[in-house]
Amino acid sequence: LNKMPIYAALGVPEVWLYKGKKVEFYKLYGEFYQETENSVALPFLDSRTATEFLQKGLRESSSEWFKQVREWAKT
């Protein structure tokens, strides 16, 4: 089921998808979504960085992962 038209009808400004390999950001333009490299909500977060953090989160302990995210956010 393609949920993107439902999100668009509700006016959701941004959708993040993870398809097993890469985090993708989609921004709402009118009635349709277009993939963007950076998040609308967090403009300093790009797809590559989000993917790296997601993959690390799957491998590492949550406390170590949170520590790394906090350090990254400070920079």
PDB file of N, CA and C in Angstrom:
ATOM      1  N   LEU A   1       0.850  -1.184   0.000  1.00  0.00           N
ATOM      2  CA  LEU A   1       0.000   0.000   0.000  1.00  0.00           C
ATOM      3  C   LEU A   1       0.889   1.238   0.000  1.00  0.00           C
ATOM      4  N   ASN A   2       0.712   2.085  -0.978  1.00  0.00           N
ATOM      5  CA  ASN A   2       1.449   3.337  -1.052  1.00  0.00           C
ATOM      6  C   ASN A   2       0.759   4.357  -0.145  1.00  0.00           C
ATOM      7  N   LYS A   3       1.405   4.687   0.950  1.00  0.00           N
ATOM      8  CA  LYS A   3       0.823   5.598   1.939  1.00  0.00           C
ATOM      9  C   LYS A   3       1.124   7.061   1.646  1.00  0.00           C
ATOM     10  N   MET A   4       2.003   7.330   0.700  1.00  0.00           N
ATOM     11  CA  MET A   4       2.403   8.707   0.421  1.00  0.00           C
ATOM     12  C   MET A   4       1.211   9.608   0.056  1.00  0.00           C
ATOM     13  N   PRO A   5       0.269   9.160  -0.781  1.00  0.00           N
ATOM     14  CA  PRO A   5      -0.889  10.035  -1.071  1.00  0.00           C
ATOM     15  C   PRO A   5      -1.724  10.344   0.178  1.00  0.00           C
ATOM     16  N   ILE A   6      -1.760   9.405   1.106  1.00  0.00           N
ATOM     17  CA  ILE A   6      -2.496   9.638   2.359  1.00  0.00           C
ATOM     18  C   ILE A   6      -1.790  10.714   3.170  1.00  0.00           C
ATOM     19  N   TYR A   7      -0.465  10.595   3.298  1.00  0.00           N
ATOM     20  CA  TYR A   7       0.301  11.610   4.023  1.00  0.00           C
ATOM     21  C   TYR A   7       0.135  12.976   3.364  1.00  0.00           C
ATOM     22  N   ALA A   8       0.180  13.000   2.023  1.00  0.00           N
ATOM     23  CA  ALA A   8       0.029  14.268   1.301  1.00  0.00           C
ATOM     24  C   ALA A   8      -1.341  14.881   1.561  1.00  0.00           C
ATOM     25  N   ALA A   9      -2.382  14.060   1.546  1.00  0.00           N
ATOM     26  CA  ALA A   9      -3.742  14.558   1.801  1.00  0.00           C
ATOM     27  C   ALA A   9      -3.871  15.131   3.207  1.00  0.00           C
ATOM     28  N   LEU A  10      -3.109  14.579   4.140  1.00  0.00           N
ATOM     29  CA  LEU A  10      -3.121  15.081   5.516  1.00  0.00           C
ATOM     30  C   LEU A  10      -2.210  16.292   5.701  1.00  0.00           C
ATOM     31  N   GLY A  11      -1.409  16.599   4.673  1.00  0.00           N
ATOM     32  CA  GLY A  11      -0.518  17.756   4.736  1.00  0.00           C
ATOM     33  C   GLY A  11       0.763  17.514   5.501  1.00  0.00           C
ATOM     34  N   VAL A  12       1.196  16.271   5.606  1.00  0.00           N
ATOM     35  CA  VAL A  12       2.447  15.953   6.303  1.00  0.00           C
ATOM     36  C   VAL A  12       3.594  16.539   5.471  1.00  0.00           C
ATOM     37  N   PRO A  13       4.344  17.506   6.020  1.00  0.00           N
ATOM     38  CA  PRO A  13       5.331  18.226   5.214  1.00  0.00           C
ATOM     39  C   PRO A  13       6.566  17.412   4.820  1.00  0.00           C
ATOM     40  N   GLU A  14       6.850  16.368   5.588  1.00  0.00           N
ATOM     41  CA  GLU A  14       8.071  15.595   5.312  1.00  0.00           C
ATOM     42  C   GLU A  14       7.867  14.143   5.735  1.00  0.00           C
ATOM     43  N   VAL A  15       8.408  13.235   4.935  1.00  0.00           N
ATOM     44  CA  VAL A  15       8.361  11.807   5.241  1.00  0.00           C
ATOM     45  C   VAL A  15       9.778  11.266   5.147  1.00  0.00           C
ATOM     46  N   TRP A  16      10.155  10.465   6.141  1.00  0.00           N
ATOM     47  CA  TRP A  16      11.442   9.775   6.115  1.00  0.00           C
ATOM     48  C   TRP A  16      11.168   8.301   5.857  1.00  0.00           C
ATOM     49  N   LEU A  17      11.889   7.716   4.921  1.00  0.00           N
ATOM     50  CA  LEU A  17      11.743   6.297   4.620  1.00  0.00           C
ATOM     51  C   LEU A  17      13.086   5.605   4.733  1.00  0.00           C
ATOM     52  N   TYR A  18      13.067   4.382   5.217  1.00  0.00           N
ATOM     53  CA  TYR A  18      14.256   3.536   5.256  1.00  0.00           C
ATOM     54  C   TYR A  18      13.902   2.244   4.556  1.00  0.00           C
ATOM     55  N   LYS A  19      14.575   1.991   3.454  1.00  0.00           N
ATOM     56  CA  LYS A  19      14.266   0.823   2.638  1.00  0.00           C
ATOM     57  C   LYS A  19      15.339  -0.251   2.770  1.00  0.00           C
ATOM     58  N   GLY A  20      15.911  -0.364   3.961  1.00  0.00           N
ATOM     59  CA  GLY A  20      16.894  -1.403   4.230  1.00  0.00           C
ATOM     60  C   GLY A  20      18.325  -1.026   3.926  1.00  0.00           C
ATOM     61  N   LYS A  21      18.545   0.040   3.179  1.00  0.00           N
ATOM     62  CA  LYS A  21      19.912   0.434   2.831  1.00  0.00           C
ATOM     63  C   LYS A  21      20.189   1.914   3.044  1.00  0.00           C
ATOM     64  N   LYS A  22      19.158   2.738   2.913  1.00  0.00           N
ATOM     65  CA  LYS A  22      19.374   4.180   2.924  1.00  0.00           C
ATOM     66  C   LYS A  22      18.151   4.896   3.485  1.00  0.00           C
ATOM     67  N   VAL A  23      18.394   5.912   4.304  1.00  0.00           N
ATOM     68  CA  VAL A  23      17.320   6.794   4.767  1.00  0.00           C
ATOM     69  C   VAL A  23      17.076   7.807   3.652  1.00  0.00           C
ATOM     70  N   GLU A  24      15.819   7.953   3.293  1.00  0.00           N
ATOM     71  CA  GLU A  24      15.448   8.916   2.256  1.00  0.00           C
ATOM     72  C   GLU A  24      14.475   9.924   2.843  1.00  0.00           C
ATOM     73  N   PHE A  25      14.671  11.199   2.485  1.00  0.00           N
ATOM     74  CA  PHE A  25      13.794  12.271   2.929  1.00  0.00           C
ATOM     75  C   PHE A  25      12.931  12.704   1.748  1.00  0.00           C
ATOM     76  N   TYR A  26      11.652  12.888   1.999  1.00  0.00           N
ATOM     77  CA  TYR A  26      10.731  13.357   0.969  1.00  0.00           C
ATOM     78  C   TYR A  26       9.996  14.582   1.480  1.00  0.00           C
ATOM     79  N   LYS A  27      10.013  15.649   0.672  1.00  0.00           N
ATOM     80  CA  LYS A  27       9.355  16.906   1.023  1.00  0.00           C
ATOM     81  C   LYS A  27       8.084  17.039   0.196  1.00  0.00           C
ATOM     82  N   LEU A  28       7.027  17.524   0.835  1.00  0.00           N
ATOM     83  CA  LEU A  28       5.748  17.709   0.170  1.00  0.00           C
ATOM     84  C   LEU A  28       5.777  18.981  -0.676  1.00  0.00           C
ATOM     85  N   TYR A  29       5.473  18.821  -1.961  1.00  0.00           N
ATOM     86  CA  TYR A  29       5.324  19.940  -2.894  1.00  0.00           C
ATOM     87  C   TYR A  29       3.920  19.843  -3.474  1.00  0.00           C
ATOM     88  N   GLY A  30       3.019  20.665  -2.993  1.00  0.00           N
ATOM     89  CA  GLY A  30       1.635  20.591  -3.463  1.00  0.00           C
ATOM     90  C   GLY A  30       0.989  19.298  -3.008  1.00  0.00           C
ATOM     91  N   GLU A  31       0.718  18.420  -3.955  1.00  0.00           N
ATOM     92  CA  GLU A  31       0.067  17.147  -3.653  1.00  0.00           C
ATOM     93  C   GLU A  31       1.027  15.953  -3.735  1.00  0.00           C
ATOM     94  N   PHE A  32       2.293  16.217  -4.034  1.00  0.00           N
ATOM     95  CA  PHE A  32       3.247  15.135  -4.267  1.00  0.00           C
ATOM     96  C   PHE A  32       4.526  15.333  -3.457  1.00  0.00           C
ATOM     97  N   TYR A  33       5.219  14.242  -3.218  1.00  0.00           N
ATOM     98  CA  TYR A  33       6.499  14.280  -2.515  1.00  0.00           C
ATOM     99  C   TYR A  33       7.649  14.160  -3.498  1.00  0.00           C
ATOM    100  N   GLN A  34       8.709  14.879  -3.181  1.00  0.00           N
ATOM    101  CA  GLN A  34       9.931  14.797  -3.976  1.00  0.00           C
ATOM    102  C   GLN A  34      11.078  14.521  -3.017  1.00  0.00           C
ATOM    103  N   GLU A  35      11.964  13.615  -3.404  1.00  0.00           N
ATOM    104  CA  GLU A  35      13.103  13.280  -2.551  1.00  0.00           C
ATOM    105  C   GLU A  35      14.037  14.477  -2.435  1.00  0.00           C
ATOM    106  N   THR A  36      14.524  14.712  -1.223  1.00  0.00           N
ATOM    107  CA  THR A  36      15.491  15.775  -0.970  1.00  0.00           C
ATOM    108  C   THR A  36      16.684  15.186  -0.220  1.00  0.00           C
ATOM    109  N   GLU A  37      17.822  15.820  -0.329  1.00  0.00           N
ATOM    110  CA  GLU A  37      19.040  15.318   0.317  1.00  0.00           C
ATOM    111  C   GLU A  37      19.042  15.606   1.812  1.00  0.00           C
ATOM    112  N   ASN A  38      18.470  16.744   2.211  1.00  0.00           N
ATOM    113  CA  ASN A  38      18.446  17.132   3.617  1.00  0.00           C
ATOM    114  C   ASN A  38      17.016  17.143   4.148  1.00  0.00           C
ATOM    115  N   SER A  39      16.907  16.906   5.444  1.00  0.00           N
ATOM    116  CA  SER A  39      15.608  16.958   6.106  1.00  0.00           C
ATOM    117  C   SER A  39      15.086  18.383   6.138  1.00  0.00           C
ATOM    118  N   VAL A  40      13.779  18.530   6.014  1.00  0.00           N
ATOM    119  CA  VAL A  40      13.148  19.839   6.149  1.00  0.00           C
ATOM    120  C   VAL A  40      13.126  20.231   7.622  1.00  0.00           C
ATOM    121  N   ALA A  41      12.780  19.278   8.477  1.00  0.00           N
ATOM    122  CA  ALA A  41      12.673  19.542   9.912  1.00  0.00           C
ATOM    123  C   ALA A  41      14.035  19.776  10.556  1.00  0.00           C
ATOM    124  N   LEU A  42      15.044  19.075  10.072  1.00  0.00           N
ATOM    125  CA  LEU A  42      16.415  19.192  10.587  1.00  0.00           C
ATOM    126  C   LEU A  42      17.344  19.455   9.402  1.00  0.00           C
ATOM    127  N   PRO A  43      17.409  20.688   8.904  1.00  0.00           N
ATOM    128  CA  PRO A  43      18.132  20.992   7.667  1.00  0.00           C
ATOM    129  C   PRO A  43      19.619  20.619   7.675  1.00  0.00           C
ATOM    130  N   PHE A  44      20.194  20.505   8.850  1.00  0.00           N
ATOM    131  CA  PHE A  44      21.607  20.139   8.961  1.00  0.00           C
ATOM    132  C   PHE A  44      21.810  18.623   8.862  1.00  0.00           C
ATOM    133  N   LEU A  45      20.727  17.853   8.796  1.00  0.00           N
ATOM    134  CA  LEU A  45      20.805  16.396   8.718  1.00  0.00           C
ATOM    135  C   LEU A  45      20.600  15.944   7.278  1.00  0.00           C
ATOM    136  N   ASP A  46      21.636  15.321   6.715  1.00  0.00           N
ATOM    137  CA  ASP A  46      21.506  14.806   5.355  1.00  0.00           C
ATOM    138  C   ASP A  46      21.244  13.300   5.377  1.00  0.00           C
ATOM    139  N   SER A  47      20.893  12.783   4.238  1.00  0.00           N
ATOM    140  CA  SER A  47      20.521  11.375   4.107  1.00  0.00           C
ATOM    141  C   SER A  47      21.662  10.438   4.511  1.00  0.00           C
ATOM    142  N   ARG A  48      22.878  10.786   4.122  1.00  0.00           N
ATOM    143  CA  ARG A  48      24.037   9.942   4.436  1.00  0.00           C
ATOM    144  C   ARG A  48      24.236   9.827   5.939  1.00  0.00           C
ATOM    145  N   THR A  49      24.189  10.952   6.646  1.00  0.00           N
ATOM    146  CA  THR A  49      24.386  10.960   8.090  1.00  0.00           C
ATOM    147  C   THR A  49      23.263  10.210   8.804  1.00  0.00           C
ATOM    148  N   ALA A  50      22.027  10.430   8.376  1.00  0.00           N
ATOM    149  CA  ALA A  50      20.894   9.726   8.983  1.00  0.00           C
ATOM    150  C   ALA A  50      21.035   8.217   8.797  1.00  0.00           C
ATOM    151  N   THR A  51      21.481   7.795   7.622  1.00  0.00           N
ATOM    152  CA  THR A  51      21.685   6.371   7.347  1.00  0.00           C
ATOM    153  C   THR A  51      22.774   5.800   8.244  1.00  0.00           C
ATOM    154  N   GLU A  52      23.878   6.521   8.388  1.00  0.00           N
ATOM    155  CA  GLU A  52      24.977   6.070   9.253  1.00  0.00           C
ATOM    156  C   GLU A  52      24.499   5.907  10.696  1.00  0.00           C
ATOM    157  N   PHE A  53      23.761   6.895  11.203  1.00  0.00           N
ATOM    158  CA  PHE A  53      23.286   6.805  12.586  1.00  0.00           C
ATOM    159  C   PHE A  53      22.279   5.670  12.761  1.00  0.00           C
ATOM    160  N   LEU A  54      21.421   5.465  11.797  1.00  0.00           N
ATOM    161  CA  LEU A  54      20.463   4.369  11.891  1.00  0.00           C
ATOM    162  C   LEU A  54      21.185   3.024  11.931  1.00  0.00           C
ATOM    163  N   GLN A  55      22.156   2.849  11.057  1.00  0.00           N
ATOM    164  CA  GLN A  55      22.898   1.590  11.022  1.00  0.00           C
ATOM    165  C   GLN A  55      23.714   1.376  12.295  1.00  0.00           C
ATOM    166  N   LYS A  56      24.300   2.440  12.814  1.00  0.00           N
ATOM    167  CA  LYS A  56      25.019   2.331  14.092  1.00  0.00           C
ATOM    168  C   LYS A  56      24.067   1.969  15.220  1.00  0.00           C
ATOM    169  N   GLY A  57      22.881   2.544  15.196  1.00  0.00           N
ATOM    170  CA  GLY A  57      21.885   2.264  16.227  1.00  0.00           C
ATOM    171  C   GLY A  57      21.447   0.809  16.238  1.00  0.00           C
ATOM    172  N   LEU A  58      21.511   0.170  15.090  1.00  0.00           N
ATOM    173  CA  LEU A  58      21.150  -1.245  15.001  1.00  0.00           C
ATOM    174  C   LEU A  58      22.265  -2.153  15.508  1.00  0.00           C
ATOM    175  N   ARG A  59      23.510  -1.647  15.502  1.00  0.00           N
ATOM    176  CA  ARG A  59      24.677  -2.451  15.891  1.00  0.00           C
ATOM    177  C   ARG A  59      25.144  -2.208  17.320  1.00  0.00           C
ATOM    178  N   GLU A  60      24.996  -0.981  17.812  1.00  0.00           N
ATOM    179  CA  GLU A  60      25.608  -0.589  19.079  1.00  0.00           C
ATOM    180  C   GLU A  60      24.571  -0.484  20.202  1.00  0.00           C
ATOM    181  N   SER A  61      25.094  -0.378  21.406  1.00  0.00           N
ATOM    182  CA  SER A  61      24.199  -0.186  22.553  1.00  0.00           C
ATOM    183  C   SER A  61      23.549   1.192  22.449  1.00  0.00           C
ATOM    184  N   SER A  62      22.365   1.313  23.012  1.00  0.00           N
ATOM    185  CA  SER A  62      21.646   2.577  22.911  1.00  0.00           C
ATOM    186  C   SER A  62      22.390   3.707  23.610  1.00  0.00           C
ATOM    187  N   SER A  63      23.049   3.425  24.730  1.00  0.00           N
ATOM    188  CA  SER A  63      23.769   4.494  25.439  1.00  0.00           C
ATOM    189  C   SER A  63      24.950   4.999  24.612  1.00  0.00           C
ATOM    190  N   GLU A  64      25.670   4.120  23.950  1.00  0.00           N
ATOM    191  CA  GLU A  64      26.790   4.534  23.098  1.00  0.00           C
ATOM    192  C   GLU A  64      26.267   5.308  21.891  1.00  0.00           C
ATOM    193  N   TRP A  65      25.175   4.836  21.326  1.00  0.00           N
ATOM    194  CA  TRP A  65      24.589   5.497  20.163  1.00  0.00           C
ATOM    195  C   TRP A  65      24.134   6.911  20.519  1.00  0.00           C
ATOM    196  N   PHE A  66      23.430   7.069  21.646  1.00  0.00           N
ATOM    197  CA  PHE A  66      22.984   8.394  22.080  1.00  0.00           C
ATOM    198  C   PHE A  66      24.164   9.328  22.309  1.00  0.00           C
ATOM    199  N   LYS A  67      25.226   8.806  22.871  1.00  0.00           N
ATOM    200  CA  LYS A  67      26.425   9.606  23.117  1.00  0.00           C
ATOM    201  C   LYS A  67      26.984  10.135  21.791  1.00  0.00           C
ATOM    202  N   GLN A  68      27.054   9.291  20.781  1.00  0.00           N
ATOM    203  CA  GLN A  68      27.574   9.696  19.472  1.00  0.00           C
ATOM    204  C   GLN A  68      26.669  10.728  18.799  1.00  0.00           C
ATOM    205  N   VAL A  69      25.377  10.543  18.911  1.00  0.00           N
ATOM    206  CA  VAL A  69      24.438  11.496  18.315  1.00  0.00           C
ATOM    207  C   VAL A  69      24.557  12.855  19.003  1.00  0.00           C
ATOM    208  N   ARG A  70      24.651  12.847  20.324  1.00  0.00           N
ATOM    209  CA  ARG A  70      24.810  14.116  21.059  1.00  0.00           C
ATOM    210  C   ARG A  70      26.089  14.834  20.657  1.00  0.00           C
ATOM    211  N   GLU A  71      27.184  14.100  20.541  1.00  0.00           N
ATOM    212  CA  GLU A  71      28.461  14.712  20.140  1.00  0.00           C
ATOM    213  C   GLU A  71      28.348  15.296  18.739  1.00  0.00           C
ATOM    214  N   TRP A  72      27.710  14.560  17.839  1.00  0.00           N
ATOM    215  CA  TRP A  72      27.534  15.051  16.463  1.00  0.00           C
ATOM    216  C   TRP A  72      26.692  16.327  16.456  1.00  0.00           C
ATOM    217  N   ALA A  73      25.637  16.350  17.246  1.00  0.00           N
ATOM    218  CA  ALA A  73      24.733  17.499  17.278  1.00  0.00           C
ATOM    219  C   ALA A  73      25.416  18.756  17.814  1.00  0.00           C
ATOM    220  N   LYS A  74      26.393  18.584  18.656  1.00  0.00           N
ATOM    221  CA  LYS A  74      27.109  19.727  19.233  1.00  0.00           C
ATOM    222  C   LYS A  74      28.003  20.404  18.199  1.00  0.00           C
ATOM    223  N   THR A  75      28.399  19.685  17.158  1.00  0.00           N
ATOM    224  CA  THR A  75      29.319  20.253  16.173  1.00  0.00           C
ATOM    225  C   THR A  75      28.651  21.064  15.104  1.00  0.00           C
TER     226      THR A  75
END
